[in-house]
Amino acid sequence: MSVDHDSIKANDLLVEGKRLYDAGKYEEAVASFDKAIEIKPEFVDVWNSKGDALLSLKKYEEAIASYDKAIEIDPKHAIAWMNKGIVLGHYLKKQDDAIASYDKATEIDPKNVDAWNYKGNALYYLSRYDDAIASYDKATEIDPKNAVFWTNKGITLVVLKKYEEAIASYDK
C-alpha cells in the first residue's frame, strides 16, 4: 500500500493553520491554509478553516468565497453552510441570505444546534418573531441545557409581550 505524502503534508499544514488560528495569528494561519490548498486543492476542511481565519481578519467577502469553495467541493458540508450564514447575517446584515444558508445547514444536519440558533437570530432581526421562536425551539429541543438558546427565546417572547412565557424561558 502506498503512502499519500501530499495528503499527509496538506493535513499537517491544516493542523499548523488551526494552531496558528487558535493563537490569534490569523494571517499566518491563512498562509498555512494556502500552502495546504496548493498541495491538495480539493481539501474541503482547509477551505472552511481558511474562511474562519479570513472572518477573524474581517475579510468578509473573502471568507464567503472560501466557504463557497468548501461548499462547491462538498455541497453537504453543513458547517461551511452555517459559517457562510454567520458572515452573511451577523457581519454583512444580509439576513435573508443568511437564513438560506442556515436552512441548507439544518437540511444537511438537522441536529446542527448552532445553525438553528443563528437562524433564530436572523429571523429576529427581520422581525419575524414567531419564526425565530420556532427556530429557538428546535435549538432548545436539541440542547435543552444551553442557556443562550433559552435566553434568545425569552428576549423574543418579551418583544411579543408574552411575559409569562418569557419568564419561563429565562427560568430554564
mmCIF file of C-alpha atoms in Angstrom:
data_model
loop_
_atom_site.group_PDB
_atom_site.id
_atom_site.type_symbol
_atom_site.label_atom_id
_atom_site.label_comp_id
_atom_site.label_asym_id
_atom_site.label_seq_id
_atom_site.Cartn_x
_atom_site.Cartn_y
_atom_site.Cartn_z
ATOM 1 C CA MET A 1 0.000 0.000 0.000
ATOM 2 C CA SER A 2 1.400 3.377 -0.994
ATOM 3 C CA VAL A 3 1.520 6.380 1.287
ATOM 4 C CA ASP A 4 -0.133 9.569 0.037
ATOM 5 C CA HIS A 5 2.575 12.029 1.045
ATOM 6 C CA ASP A 6 0.653 15.005 -0.374
ATOM 7 C CA SER A 7 -2.349 14.252 1.836
ATOM 8 C CA ILE A 8 -0.124 13.904 4.886
ATOM 9 C CA LYS A 9 1.643 17.210 4.159
ATOM 10 C CA ALA A 10 -1.662 19.008 3.476
ATOM 11 C CA ASN A 11 -3.105 17.642 6.720
ATOM 12 C CA ASP A 12 -0.008 18.770 8.641
ATOM 13 C CA LEU A 13 -0.477 22.270 7.192
ATOM 14 C CA LEU A 14 -4.153 22.212 8.204
ATOM 15 C CA VAL A 15 -3.176 21.304 11.771
ATOM 16 C CA GLU A 16 -0.498 24.017 11.775
ATOM 17 C CA GLY A 17 -3.003 26.547 10.432
ATOM 18 C CA LYS A 18 -5.517 25.667 13.131
ATOM 19 C CA ARG A 19 -2.812 26.020 15.799
ATOM 20 C CA LEU A 20 -1.914 29.460 14.430
ATOM 21 C CA TYR A 21 -5.596 30.389 14.278
ATOM 22 C CA ASP A 22 -6.083 29.352 17.911
ATOM 23 C CA ALA A 23 -3.079 31.521 18.820
ATOM 24 C CA GLY A 24 -4.700 34.528 17.120
ATOM 25 C CA LYS A 25 -2.174 34.547 14.273
ATOM 26 C CA TYR A 26 -4.771 34.761 11.523
ATOM 27 C CA GLU A 27 -2.552 35.990 8.662
ATOM 28 C CA GLU A 28 -0.094 33.164 9.339
ATOM 29 C CA ALA A 29 -2.985 30.707 9.547
ATOM 30 C CA VAL A 30 -4.237 31.829 6.132
ATOM 31 C CA ALA A 31 -0.719 31.356 4.727
ATOM 32 C CA SER A 32 -0.606 27.815 6.123
ATOM 33 C CA PHE A 33 -4.039 27.031 4.694
ATOM 34 C CA ASP A 34 -2.971 28.425 1.313
ATOM 35 C CA LYS A 35 0.062 26.111 1.297
ATOM 36 C CA ALA A 36 -2.216 23.162 2.020
ATOM 37 C CA ILE A 37 -4.525 24.246 -0.807
ATOM 38 C CA GLU A 38 -1.549 24.387 -3.201
ATOM 39 C CA ILE A 39 -0.823 20.747 -2.370
ATOM 40 C CA LYS A 40 -4.403 19.497 -2.221
ATOM 41 C CA PRO A 41 -6.889 21.988 -3.770
ATOM 42 C CA GLU A 42 -9.945 19.846 -3.008
ATOM 43 C CA PHE A 43 -9.286 19.630 0.765
ATOM 44 C CA VAL A 44 -12.637 20.903 1.999
ATOM 45 C CA ASP A 45 -11.672 21.328 5.659
ATOM 46 C CA VAL A 46 -8.813 23.631 4.697
ATOM 47 C CA TRP A 47 -11.171 25.886 2.738
ATOM 48 C CA ASN A 48 -13.579 26.028 5.679
ATOM 49 C CA SER A 49 -10.773 26.781 8.137
ATOM 50 C CA LYS A 50 -9.368 29.439 5.815
ATOM 51 C CA GLY A 51 -12.820 31.047 5.826
ATOM 52 C CA ASP A 52 -12.728 31.137 9.634
ATOM 53 C CA ALA A 53 -9.335 32.875 9.616
ATOM 54 C CA LEU A 54 -10.468 35.370 6.982
ATOM 55 C CA LEU A 55 -13.559 36.097 9.057
ATOM 56 C CA SER A 56 -11.335 36.834 12.046
ATOM 57 C CA LEU A 57 -9.407 39.247 9.819
ATOM 58 C CA LYS A 58 -12.714 40.935 8.918
ATOM 59 C CA LYS A 59 -12.249 39.973 5.272
ATOM 60 C CA TYR A 60 -15.888 39.054 4.914
ATOM 61 C CA GLU A 61 -16.185 38.669 1.143
ATOM 62 C CA GLU A 62 -13.028 36.547 1.063
ATOM 63 C CA ALA A 63 -14.370 34.427 3.912
ATOM 64 C CA ILE A 64 -17.586 33.830 1.979
ATOM 65 C CA ALA A 65 -15.570 32.894 -1.110
ATOM 66 C CA SER A 66 -13.631 30.362 0.966
ATOM 67 C CA TYR A 67 -16.805 28.861 2.433
ATOM 68 C CA ASP A 68 -18.298 28.783 -1.070
ATOM 69 C CA LYS A 69 -15.275 26.824 -2.286
ATOM 70 C CA ALA A 70 -15.734 24.339 0.567
ATOM 71 C CA ILE A 71 -19.408 24.020 -0.400
ATOM 72 C CA GLU A 72 -18.508 23.600 -4.080
ATOM 73 C CA ILE A 73 -16.208 20.714 -3.141
ATOM 74 C CA ASP A 74 -18.703 19.195 -0.697
ATOM 75 C CA PRO A 75 -22.253 20.558 -1.038
ATOM 76 C CA LYS A 76 -23.204 18.645 2.126
ATOM 77 C CA HIS A 77 -20.665 20.406 4.365
ATOM 78 C CA ALA A 78 -23.137 21.718 6.952
ATOM 79 C CA ILE A 79 -20.525 23.663 8.910
ATOM 80 C CA ALA A 80 -19.427 25.624 5.831
ATOM 81 C CA TRP A 81 -23.080 26.467 5.109
ATOM 82 C CA MET A 82 -23.545 27.637 8.701
ATOM 83 C CA ASN A 83 -20.315 29.645 8.701
ATOM 84 C CA LYS A 84 -21.342 31.342 5.463
ATOM 85 C CA GLY A 85 -24.649 32.229 7.115
ATOM 86 C CA ILE A 86 -22.835 33.751 10.090
ATOM 87 C CA VAL A 87 -20.841 36.061 7.830
ATOM 88 C CA LEU A 88 -23.894 36.981 5.770
ATOM 89 C CA GLY A 89 -26.177 37.631 8.727
ATOM 90 C CA HIS A 90 -24.044 38.839 11.572
ATOM 91 C CA TYR A 91 -21.406 40.794 9.688
ATOM 92 C CA LEU A 92 -22.948 41.788 6.345
ATOM 93 C CA LYS A 93 -26.532 42.136 7.634
ATOM 94 C CA LYS A 94 -27.911 40.076 4.741
ATOM 95 C CA GLN A 95 -30.414 38.191 6.873
ATOM 96 C CA ASP A 96 -32.411 36.581 4.049
ATOM 97 C CA ASP A 97 -29.234 35.159 2.518
ATOM 98 C CA ALA A 98 -28.084 34.040 5.943
ATOM 99 C CA ILE A 99 -31.377 32.230 6.554
ATOM 100 C CA ALA A 100 -30.982 30.404 3.241
ATOM 101 C CA SER A 101 -27.528 29.227 4.364
ATOM 102 C CA TYR A 102 -28.826 28.143 7.767
ATOM 103 C CA ASP A 103 -31.686 26.297 6.083
ATOM 104 C CA LYS A 104 -29.168 24.410 3.982
ATOM 105 C CA ALA A 105 -27.064 23.612 7.067
ATOM 106 C CA THR A 106 -30.046 22.272 9.010
ATOM 107 C CA GLU A 107 -31.344 20.352 5.994
ATOM 108 C CA ILE A 108 -27.982 18.564 5.830
ATOM 109 C CA ASP A 109 -27.614 18.219 9.605
ATOM 110 C CA PRO A 110 -30.949 18.647 11.409
ATOM 111 C CA LYS A 111 -29.139 18.466 14.767
ATOM 112 C CA ASN A 112 -26.858 21.424 13.988
ATOM 113 C CA VAL A 113 -27.970 23.315 17.065
ATOM 114 C CA ASP A 114 -25.882 26.402 16.341
ATOM 115 C CA ALA A 115 -27.397 26.786 12.877
ATOM 116 C CA TRP A 116 -30.894 26.688 14.428
ATOM 117 C CA ASN A 117 -29.888 29.359 16.940
ATOM 118 C CA TYR A 118 -28.245 31.598 14.336
ATOM 119 C CA LYS A 119 -31.271 31.190 12.096
ATOM 120 C CA GLY A 120 -33.438 32.329 15.018
ATOM 121 C CA ASN A 121 -31.224 35.396 15.392
ATOM 122 C CA ALA A 122 -31.529 36.267 11.697
ATOM 123 C CA LEU A 123 -35.306 35.847 11.853
ATOM 124 C CA TYR A 124 -35.398 38.040 14.957
ATOM 125 C CA TYR A 125 -33.529 40.827 13.143
ATOM 126 C CA LEU A 126 -36.127 40.618 10.364
ATOM 127 C CA SER A 127 -38.891 40.983 13.000
ATOM 128 C CA ARG A 128 -40.135 37.500 12.140
ATOM 129 C CA TYR A 129 -40.556 36.731 15.815
ATOM 130 C CA ASP A 130 -42.815 33.666 15.599
ATOM 131 C CA ASP A 131 -40.418 32.056 13.129
ATOM 132 C CA ALA A 132 -37.489 32.982 15.386
ATOM 133 C CA ILE A 133 -39.180 31.276 18.335
ATOM 134 C CA ALA A 134 -39.740 28.154 16.228
ATOM 135 C CA SER A 135 -36.044 28.111 15.395
ATOM 136 C CA TYR A 136 -35.021 28.627 19.029
ATOM 137 C CA ASP A 137 -37.448 25.824 19.951
ATOM 138 C CA LYS A 138 -35.534 23.483 17.625
ATOM 139 C CA ALA A 139 -32.269 24.557 19.272
ATOM 140 C CA THR A 140 -33.603 24.009 22.807
ATOM 141 C CA GLU A 141 -35.108 20.672 21.786
ATOM 142 C CA ILE A 142 -31.669 19.501 20.628
ATOM 143 C CA ASP A 143 -29.732 21.072 23.517
ATOM 144 C CA PRO A 144 -32.131 21.814 26.388
ATOM 145 C CA LYS A 145 -29.327 22.836 28.766
ATOM 146 C CA ASN A 146 -27.951 25.688 26.651
ATOM 147 C CA ALA A 147 -28.822 28.946 28.412
ATOM 148 C CA VAL A 148 -28.097 31.079 25.326
ATOM 149 C CA PHE A 149 -30.883 29.444 23.340
ATOM 150 C CA TRP A 150 -33.418 29.855 26.172
ATOM 151 C CA THR A 151 -32.344 33.475 26.648
ATOM 152 C CA ASN A 152 -32.728 34.248 22.941
ATOM 153 C CA LYS A 153 -36.187 32.728 23.009
ATOM 154 C CA GLY A 154 -37.049 34.745 26.137
ATOM 155 C CA ILE A 155 -35.926 38.006 24.537
ATOM 156 C CA THR A 156 -38.109 37.272 21.525
ATOM 157 C CA LEU A 157 -41.097 36.438 23.725
ATOM 158 C CA VAL A 158 -40.702 39.786 25.532
ATOM 159 C CA VAL A 159 -40.908 41.580 22.187
ATOM 160 C CA LEU A 160 -44.178 39.724 21.590
ATOM 161 C CA LYS A 161 -45.333 40.783 25.084
ATOM 162 C CA LYS A 162 -45.623 37.135 26.123
ATOM 163 C CA TYR A 163 -44.131 37.867 29.510
ATOM 164 C CA GLU A 164 -45.104 34.692 31.359
ATOM 165 C CA GLU A 165 -43.642 32.538 28.580
ATOM 166 C CA ALA A 166 -40.539 34.726 28.562
ATOM 167 C CA ILE A 167 -40.050 34.254 32.300
ATOM 168 C CA ALA A 168 -40.468 30.508 31.884
ATOM 169 C CA SER A 169 -37.856 30.562 29.123
ATOM 170 C CA TYR A 170 -35.439 32.587 31.262
ATOM 171 C CA ASP A 171 -36.044 30.215 34.175
ATOM 172 C CA LYS A 172 -34.938 27.290 32.008
#
